[in-house]
Amino acid sequence: MPINENYSQKYGGVMSTEVLSYFLKNSDCRKRLGFQIVLQCAPFLKGLKVSCVISVDAALYDGLGELFENMDISYHRLSCSEGKCLVLFYRPEKLKKYLEQPGVNALIQEYGYMDMSLDKILGRLSGRIDDFARRGIGFPHEIGVFLGYPPDDVKGFIENEGKKYLMIGYWKVYSNLAGARMVFKEYDRAKDCAVNEFLTGKSIREIAL
């Protein structure tokens, strides 16, 4: 399942032009990185998502340690190429419990994630991402599960080859349309809240729940 990467999906329709301009033009690399994390990971920071993934400049990757120091949030570099690193942010215990849920676990087992610690699971995911990249075929479909997409929607994406979806937002929806709409609205509200908090001077530590 692909990670939504186009501009409208990445930044959403709820941010003002002024806010986006602030992100795109700020000369302070650390501030820009913090803003990117808040903007793209707001639902995760606010406890609505089990994880999130973003692409950051490789030169800024080492700065993540300072931003998340002494927090219950961990991060894992899934891949790195052409000056960009794909990074997964997660809360270890919550992600572990989520991946143990029957429907979720059954799906990832189909792709070889069996009887593994969380570190080994993420290591396998990284290896599969690198393998798919080498072959030029996008992302392994199961990445959607790691991002908290409903298993039925991940299966629907695979079975329909990314077509015939009911709606597209933070992911492509194939089931429970009403539920997905409610979740998307919650994500949008979290994004507005987190960005406004960041712009008033709050740190990621203060924004995260």
PDB file of C-alpha atoms in Angstrom:
ATOM      1  CA  MET A   1       0.000   0.000   0.000  1.00  0.00           C
ATOM      2  CA  PRO A   2       1.540   3.359  -0.968  1.00  0.00           C
ATOM      3  CA  ILE A   3       2.286   6.217   1.379  1.00  0.00           C
ATOM      4  CA  ASN A   4       0.334   9.291   0.284  1.00  0.00           C
ATOM      5  CA  GLU A   5       3.026  11.675  -0.935  1.00  0.00           C
ATOM      6  CA  ASN A   6       1.323  14.261  -3.112  1.00  0.00           C
ATOM      7  CA  TYR A   7       1.158  17.841  -1.907  1.00  0.00           C
ATOM      8  CA  SER A   8      -2.538  18.025  -1.077  1.00  0.00           C
ATOM      9  CA  GLN A   9      -2.489  14.796   0.917  1.00  0.00           C
ATOM     10  CA  LYS A  10       0.761  15.617   2.661  1.00  0.00           C
ATOM     11  CA  TYR A  11      -0.259  19.046   3.874  1.00  0.00           C
ATOM     12  CA  GLY A  12      -4.030  18.754   3.749  1.00  0.00           C
ATOM     13  CA  GLY A  13      -6.564  21.382   2.839  1.00  0.00           C
ATOM     14  CA  VAL A  14      -6.856  22.834   6.337  1.00  0.00           C
ATOM     15  CA  MET A  15      -3.589  24.797   6.497  1.00  0.00           C
ATOM     16  CA  SER A  16      -3.424  28.434   5.426  1.00  0.00           C
ATOM     17  CA  THR A  17      -1.059  29.671   2.731  1.00  0.00           C
ATOM     18  CA  GLU A  18       0.799  31.657   5.385  1.00  0.00           C
ATOM     19  CA  VAL A  19       1.446  28.556   7.479  1.00  0.00           C
ATOM     20  CA  LEU A  20       2.705  26.545   4.530  1.00  0.00           C
ATOM     21  CA  SER A  21       4.930  29.437   3.473  1.00  0.00           C
ATOM     22  CA  TYR A  22       6.390  29.506   6.982  1.00  0.00           C
ATOM     23  CA  PHE A  23       7.289  25.829   6.705  1.00  0.00           C
ATOM     24  CA  LEU A  24       8.702  26.019   3.198  1.00  0.00           C
ATOM     25  CA  LYS A  25      10.788  29.186   3.613  1.00  0.00           C
ATOM     26  CA  ASN A  26      12.037  29.151   7.207  1.00  0.00           C
ATOM     27  CA  SER A  27      15.832  29.312   7.147  1.00  0.00           C
ATOM     28  CA  ASP A  28      16.236  27.611  10.539  1.00  0.00           C
ATOM     29  CA  CYS A  29      16.673  23.921   9.623  1.00  0.00           C
ATOM     30  CA  ARG A  30      15.843  22.694  13.119  1.00  0.00           C
ATOM     31  CA  LYS A  31      12.706  24.810  13.290  1.00  0.00           C
ATOM     32  CA  ARG A  32      11.674  23.654   9.827  1.00  0.00           C
ATOM     33  CA  LEU A  33      12.188  20.017  10.813  1.00  0.00           C
ATOM     34  CA  GLY A  34      10.101  20.483  13.959  1.00  0.00           C
ATOM     35  CA  PHE A  35       7.339  22.121  11.975  1.00  0.00           C
ATOM     36  CA  GLN A  36       7.377  19.322   9.406  1.00  0.00           C
ATOM     37  CA  ILE A  37       7.014  16.710  12.140  1.00  0.00           C
ATOM     38  CA  VAL A  38       4.141  18.593  13.784  1.00  0.00           C
ATOM     39  CA  LEU A  39       2.349  19.168  10.489  1.00  0.00           C
ATOM     40  CA  GLN A  40       2.709  15.663   9.096  1.00  0.00           C
ATOM     41  CA  CYS A  41       2.547  13.675  12.343  1.00  0.00           C
ATOM     42  CA  ALA A  42      -0.085  15.635  14.282  1.00  0.00           C
ATOM     43  CA  PRO A  43      -2.603  12.751  14.582  1.00  0.00           C
ATOM     44  CA  PHE A  44       0.192  10.537  15.913  1.00  0.00           C
ATOM     45  CA  LEU A  45       1.502  13.175  18.317  1.00  0.00           C
ATOM     46  CA  LYS A  46      -2.039  13.675  19.633  1.00  0.00           C
ATOM     47  CA  GLY A  47      -2.474   9.958  20.255  1.00  0.00           C
ATOM     48  CA  LEU A  48      -4.929   9.282  17.418  1.00  0.00           C
ATOM     49  CA  LYS A  49      -2.548   7.162  15.313  1.00  0.00           C
ATOM     50  CA  VAL A  50      -0.287   4.307  16.268  1.00  0.00           C
ATOM     51  CA  SER A  51       2.570   5.653  14.148  1.00  0.00           C
ATOM     52  CA  CYS A  52       3.484   7.978  11.307  1.00  0.00           C
ATOM     53  CA  VAL A  53       6.118   8.111   8.609  1.00  0.00           C
ATOM     54  CA  ILE A  54       7.764  11.108   6.958  1.00  0.00           C
ATOM     55  CA  SER A  55      10.669  11.782   4.631  1.00  0.00           C
ATOM     56  CA  VAL A  56      13.331  14.060   6.127  1.00  0.00           C
ATOM     57  CA  ASP A  57      16.568  15.469   4.777  1.00  0.00           C
ATOM     58  CA  ALA A  58      19.359  13.036   5.602  1.00  0.00           C
ATOM     59  CA  ALA A  59      21.434  15.917   6.951  1.00  0.00           C
ATOM     60  CA  LEU A  60      18.756  16.578   9.585  1.00  0.00           C
ATOM     61  CA  TYR A  61      18.244  12.985  10.703  1.00  0.00           C
ATOM     62  CA  ASP A  62      20.686  13.204  13.617  1.00  0.00           C
ATOM     63  CA  GLY A  63      18.708  16.162  14.970  1.00  0.00           C
ATOM     64  CA  LEU A  64      15.742  13.918  15.744  1.00  0.00           C
ATOM     65  CA  GLY A  65      17.444  12.655  18.889  1.00  0.00           C
ATOM     66  CA  GLU A  66      17.342  16.092  20.469  1.00  0.00           C
ATOM     67  CA  LEU A  67      13.735  16.740  19.460  1.00  0.00           C
ATOM     68  CA  PHE A  68      12.499  13.506  21.052  1.00  0.00           C
ATOM     69  CA  GLU A  69      14.907  13.234  23.974  1.00  0.00           C
ATOM     70  CA  ASN A  70      13.354  11.676  27.101  1.00  0.00           C
ATOM     71  CA  MET A  71       9.990  11.133  25.389  1.00  0.00           C
ATOM     72  CA  ASP A  72       8.089   7.866  25.011  1.00  0.00           C
ATOM     73  CA  ILE A  73       8.314   8.283  21.216  1.00  0.00           C
ATOM     74  CA  SER A  74      10.854   6.255  19.256  1.00  0.00           C
ATOM     75  CA  TYR A  75      11.854   6.506  15.616  1.00  0.00           C
ATOM     76  CA  HIS A  76      13.260   4.033  13.109  1.00  0.00           C
ATOM     77  CA  ARG A  77      14.978   4.810   9.819  1.00  0.00           C
ATOM     78  CA  LEU A  78      13.191   2.676   7.255  1.00  0.00           C
ATOM     79  CA  SER A  79      15.370   3.699   4.324  1.00  0.00           C
ATOM     80  CA  CYS A  80      17.774   6.387   3.202  1.00  0.00           C
ATOM     81  CA  SER A  81      18.716   7.366  -0.352  1.00  0.00           C
ATOM     82  CA  GLU A  82      19.316  10.415  -2.507  1.00  0.00           C
ATOM     83  CA  GLY A  83      19.680  12.680   0.505  1.00  0.00           C
ATOM     84  CA  LYS A  84      16.337  11.671   2.066  1.00  0.00           C
ATOM     85  CA  CYS A  85      15.510   9.352   4.953  1.00  0.00           C
ATOM     86  CA  LEU A  86      12.148   7.672   5.418  1.00  0.00           C
ATOM     87  CA  VAL A  87      11.501   7.656   9.163  1.00  0.00           C
ATOM     88  CA  LEU A  88       8.828   5.856  11.186  1.00  0.00           C
ATOM     89  CA  PHE A  89       7.772   7.433  14.486  1.00  0.00           C
ATOM     90  CA  TYR A  90       6.011   5.256  17.042  1.00  0.00           C
ATOM     91  CA  ARG A  91       5.390   4.548  20.716  1.00  0.00           C
ATOM     92  CA  PRO A  92       6.931   1.078  21.205  1.00  0.00           C
ATOM     93  CA  GLU A  93       4.379  -0.469  23.553  1.00  0.00           C
ATOM     94  CA  LYS A  94       1.387   0.850  21.620  1.00  0.00           C
ATOM     95  CA  LEU A  95       2.751  -0.299  18.265  1.00  0.00           C
ATOM     96  CA  LYS A  96       3.632  -3.714  19.677  1.00  0.00           C
ATOM     97  CA  LYS A  97       0.117  -4.204  21.075  1.00  0.00           C
ATOM     98  CA  TYR A  98      -1.449  -2.965  17.845  1.00  0.00           C
ATOM     99  CA  LEU A  99       0.526  -5.420  15.723  1.00  0.00           C
ATOM    100  CA  GLU A 100      -0.570  -8.224  18.052  1.00  0.00           C
ATOM    101  CA  GLN A 101      -4.283  -7.624  17.335  1.00  0.00           C
ATOM    102  CA  PRO A 102      -5.682 -10.695  15.547  1.00  0.00           C
ATOM    103  CA  GLY A 103      -6.696  -9.031  12.272  1.00  0.00           C
ATOM    104  CA  VAL A 104      -3.523  -7.001  12.075  1.00  0.00           C
ATOM    105  CA  ASN A 105      -1.236  -9.860  13.052  1.00  0.00           C
ATOM    106  CA  ALA A 106      -2.830 -12.257  10.582  1.00  0.00           C
ATOM    107  CA  LEU A 107      -2.200  -9.799   7.758  1.00  0.00           C
ATOM    108  CA  ILE A 108       1.457  -9.117   8.515  1.00  0.00           C
ATOM    109  CA  GLN A 109       2.117 -12.833   8.962  1.00  0.00           C
ATOM    110  CA  GLU A 110       1.203 -13.251   5.300  1.00  0.00           C
ATOM    111  CA  TYR A 111       4.329 -11.194   4.570  1.00  0.00           C
ATOM    112  CA  GLY A 112       6.677 -13.119   6.851  1.00  0.00           C
ATOM    113  CA  TYR A 113       6.403 -11.194  10.119  1.00  0.00           C
ATOM    114  CA  MET A 114       6.074 -14.183  12.434  1.00  0.00           C
ATOM    115  CA  ASP A 115       7.283 -14.667  16.015  1.00  0.00           C
ATOM    116  CA  MET A 116       9.462 -11.553  15.949  1.00  0.00           C
ATOM    117  CA  SER A 117      10.333  -8.859  18.459  1.00  0.00           C
ATOM    118  CA  LEU A 118       9.322  -5.336  17.491  1.00  0.00           C
ATOM    119  CA  ASP A 119      12.909  -4.473  16.559  1.00  0.00           C
ATOM    120  CA  LYS A 120      13.105  -7.468  14.226  1.00  0.00           C
ATOM    121  CA  ILE A 121       9.715  -6.641  12.729  1.00  0.00           C
ATOM    122  CA  LEU A 122      10.861  -3.116  11.907  1.00  0.00           C
ATOM    123  CA  GLY A 123      14.140  -4.495  10.580  1.00  0.00           C
ATOM    124  CA  ARG A 124      12.227  -6.773   8.208  1.00  0.00           C
ATOM    125  CA  LEU A 125      10.033  -3.880   7.097  1.00  0.00           C
ATOM    126  CA  SER A 126      13.151  -1.822   6.347  1.00  0.00           C
ATOM    127  CA  GLY A 127      14.631  -4.687   4.341  1.00  0.00           C
ATOM    128  CA  ARG A 128      11.467  -5.086   2.293  1.00  0.00           C
ATOM    129  CA  ILE A 129      11.293  -1.340   1.617  1.00  0.00           C
ATOM    130  CA  ASP A 130      14.883  -1.397   0.354  1.00  0.00           C
ATOM    131  CA  ASP A 131      14.150  -4.452  -1.788  1.00  0.00           C
ATOM    132  CA  PHE A 132      11.065  -2.840  -3.329  1.00  0.00           C
ATOM    133  CA  ALA A 133      13.018   0.363  -3.980  1.00  0.00           C
ATOM    134  CA  ARG A 134      15.773  -1.536  -5.781  1.00  0.00           C
ATOM    135  CA  ARG A 135      13.167  -3.155  -7.993  1.00  0.00           C
ATOM    136  CA  GLY A 136      11.359   0.142  -8.573  1.00  0.00           C
ATOM    137  CA  ILE A 137       7.961  -1.112  -7.403  1.00  0.00           C
ATOM    138  CA  GLY A 138       7.008   1.373  -4.702  1.00  0.00           C
ATOM    139  CA  PHE A 139       6.358   0.259  -1.121  1.00  0.00           C
ATOM    140  CA  PRO A 140       5.464  -3.179   0.267  1.00  0.00           C
ATOM    141  CA  HIS A 141       1.698  -3.273   0.755  1.00  0.00           C
ATOM    142  CA  GLU A 142       1.855  -4.156   4.435  1.00  0.00           C
ATOM    143  CA  ILE A 143       3.321  -0.761   5.314  1.00  0.00           C
ATOM    144  CA  GLY A 144      -0.256   0.490   5.526  1.00  0.00           C
ATOM    145  CA  VAL A 145      -0.841  -1.804   8.497  1.00  0.00           C
ATOM    146  CA  PHE A 146       2.178  -0.353  10.309  1.00  0.00           C
ATOM    147  CA  LEU A 147       0.681   3.107   9.829  1.00  0.00           C
ATOM    148  CA  GLY A 148      -2.612   2.117  11.398  1.00  0.00           C
ATOM    149  CA  TYR A 149      -4.655   1.839   8.215  1.00  0.00           C
ATOM    150  CA  PRO A 150      -7.587  -0.575   8.766  1.00  0.00           C
ATOM    151  CA  PRO A 151      -6.637  -4.109   7.647  1.00  0.00           C
ATOM    152  CA  ASP A 152      -9.783  -4.333   5.487  1.00  0.00           C
ATOM    153  CA  ASP A 153      -8.677  -1.220   3.596  1.00  0.00           C
ATOM    154  CA  VAL A 154      -5.170  -2.586   3.135  1.00  0.00           C
ATOM    155  CA  LYS A 155      -6.656  -5.822   1.784  1.00  0.00           C
ATOM    156  CA  GLY A 156      -9.031  -3.831  -0.415  1.00  0.00           C
ATOM    157  CA  PHE A 157      -6.135  -1.868  -1.853  1.00  0.00           C
ATOM    158  CA  ILE A 158      -4.217  -5.049  -2.642  1.00  0.00           C
ATOM    159  CA  GLU A 159      -7.186  -6.879  -4.160  1.00  0.00           C
ATOM    160  CA  ASN A 160      -8.231  -3.895  -6.275  1.00  0.00           C
ATOM    161  CA  GLU A 161      -4.689  -2.829  -7.192  1.00  0.00           C
ATOM    162  CA  GLY A 162      -5.282   0.600  -5.710  1.00  0.00           C
ATOM    163  CA  LYS A 163      -8.428   1.220  -7.761  1.00  0.00           C
ATOM    164  CA  LYS A 164     -12.189   1.200  -7.067  1.00  0.00           C
ATOM    165  CA  TYR A 165     -11.824   2.869  -3.657  1.00  0.00           C
ATOM    166  CA  LEU A 166     -14.769   4.576  -1.967  1.00  0.00           C
ATOM    167  CA  MET A 167     -12.807   7.641  -0.885  1.00  0.00           C
ATOM    168  CA  ILE A 168      -9.235   8.825  -0.629  1.00  0.00           C
ATOM    169  CA  GLY A 169      -7.898  10.851   2.275  1.00  0.00           C
ATOM    170  CA  TYR A 170      -5.160   9.847   4.659  1.00  0.00           C
ATOM    171  CA  TRP A 171      -5.441   6.435   2.972  1.00  0.00           C
ATOM    172  CA  LYS A 172      -7.626   4.813   0.313  1.00  0.00           C
ATOM    173  CA  VAL A 173     -10.876   3.632   1.861  1.00  0.00           C
ATOM    174  CA  TYR A 174     -12.540   0.385   0.792  1.00  0.00           C
ATOM    175  CA  SER A 175     -14.753  -0.295   3.829  1.00  0.00           C
ATOM    176  CA  ASN A 176     -16.576   1.570   6.612  1.00  0.00           C
ATOM    177  CA  LEU A 177     -16.801   4.855   4.723  1.00  0.00           C
ATOM    178  CA  ALA A 178     -18.643   6.652   7.534  1.00  0.00           C
ATOM    179  CA  GLY A 179     -16.043   5.602  10.076  1.00  0.00           C
ATOM    180  CA  ALA A 180     -13.190   6.737   7.844  1.00  0.00           C
ATOM    181  CA  ARG A 181     -14.781  10.156   7.362  1.00  0.00           C
ATOM    182  CA  MET A 182     -14.992  10.627  11.115  1.00  0.00           C
ATOM    183  CA  VAL A 183     -11.362   9.597  11.548  1.00  0.00           C
ATOM    184  CA  PHE A 184     -10.197  11.957   8.806  1.00  0.00           C
ATOM    185  CA  LYS A 185     -12.024  14.863  10.471  1.00  0.00           C
ATOM    186  CA  GLU A 186     -10.359  14.008  13.787  1.00  0.00           C
ATOM    187  CA  TYR A 187      -6.988  13.949  12.053  1.00  0.00           C
ATOM    188  CA  ASP A 188      -7.642  17.347  10.478  1.00  0.00           C
ATOM    189  CA  ARG A 189      -8.604  18.819  13.847  1.00  0.00           C
ATOM    190  CA  ALA A 190      -5.463  17.362  15.410  1.00  0.00           C
ATOM    191  CA  LYS A 191      -3.390  18.939  12.644  1.00  0.00           C
ATOM    192  CA  ASP A 192      -4.942  22.375  13.183  1.00  0.00           C
ATOM    193  CA  CYS A 193      -4.474  22.122  16.947  1.00  0.00           C
ATOM    194  CA  ALA A 194      -0.864  20.906  16.803  1.00  0.00           C
ATOM    195  CA  VAL A 195       0.237  23.483  14.229  1.00  0.00           C
ATOM    196  CA  ASN A 196      -1.371  26.328  16.152  1.00  0.00           C
ATOM    197  CA  GLU A 197       0.369  25.162  19.329  1.00  0.00           C
ATOM    198  CA  PHE A 198       3.714  24.992  17.537  1.00  0.00           C
ATOM    199  CA  LEU A 199       3.303  28.480  16.100  1.00  0.00           C
ATOM    200  CA  THR A 200       2.607  29.874  19.572  1.00  0.00           C
ATOM    201  CA  GLY A 201       5.954  28.511  20.759  1.00  0.00           C
ATOM    202  CA  LYS A 202       5.165  25.081  22.183  1.00  0.00           C
ATOM    203  CA  SER A 203       7.729  22.312  21.752  1.00  0.00           C
ATOM    204  CA  ILE A 204       6.964  18.864  20.355  1.00  0.00           C
ATOM    205  CA  ARG A 205       7.177  17.568  23.917  1.00  0.00           C
ATOM    206  CA  GLU A 206       4.432  19.989  24.965  1.00  0.00           C
ATOM    207  CA  ILE A 207       2.288  19.223  21.903  1.00  0.00           C
ATOM    208  CA  ALA A 208       2.456  15.440  22.150  1.00  0.00           C
ATOM    209  CA  LEU A 209      -0.082  13.573  24.294  1.00  0.00           C
TER     210      LEU A 209
END
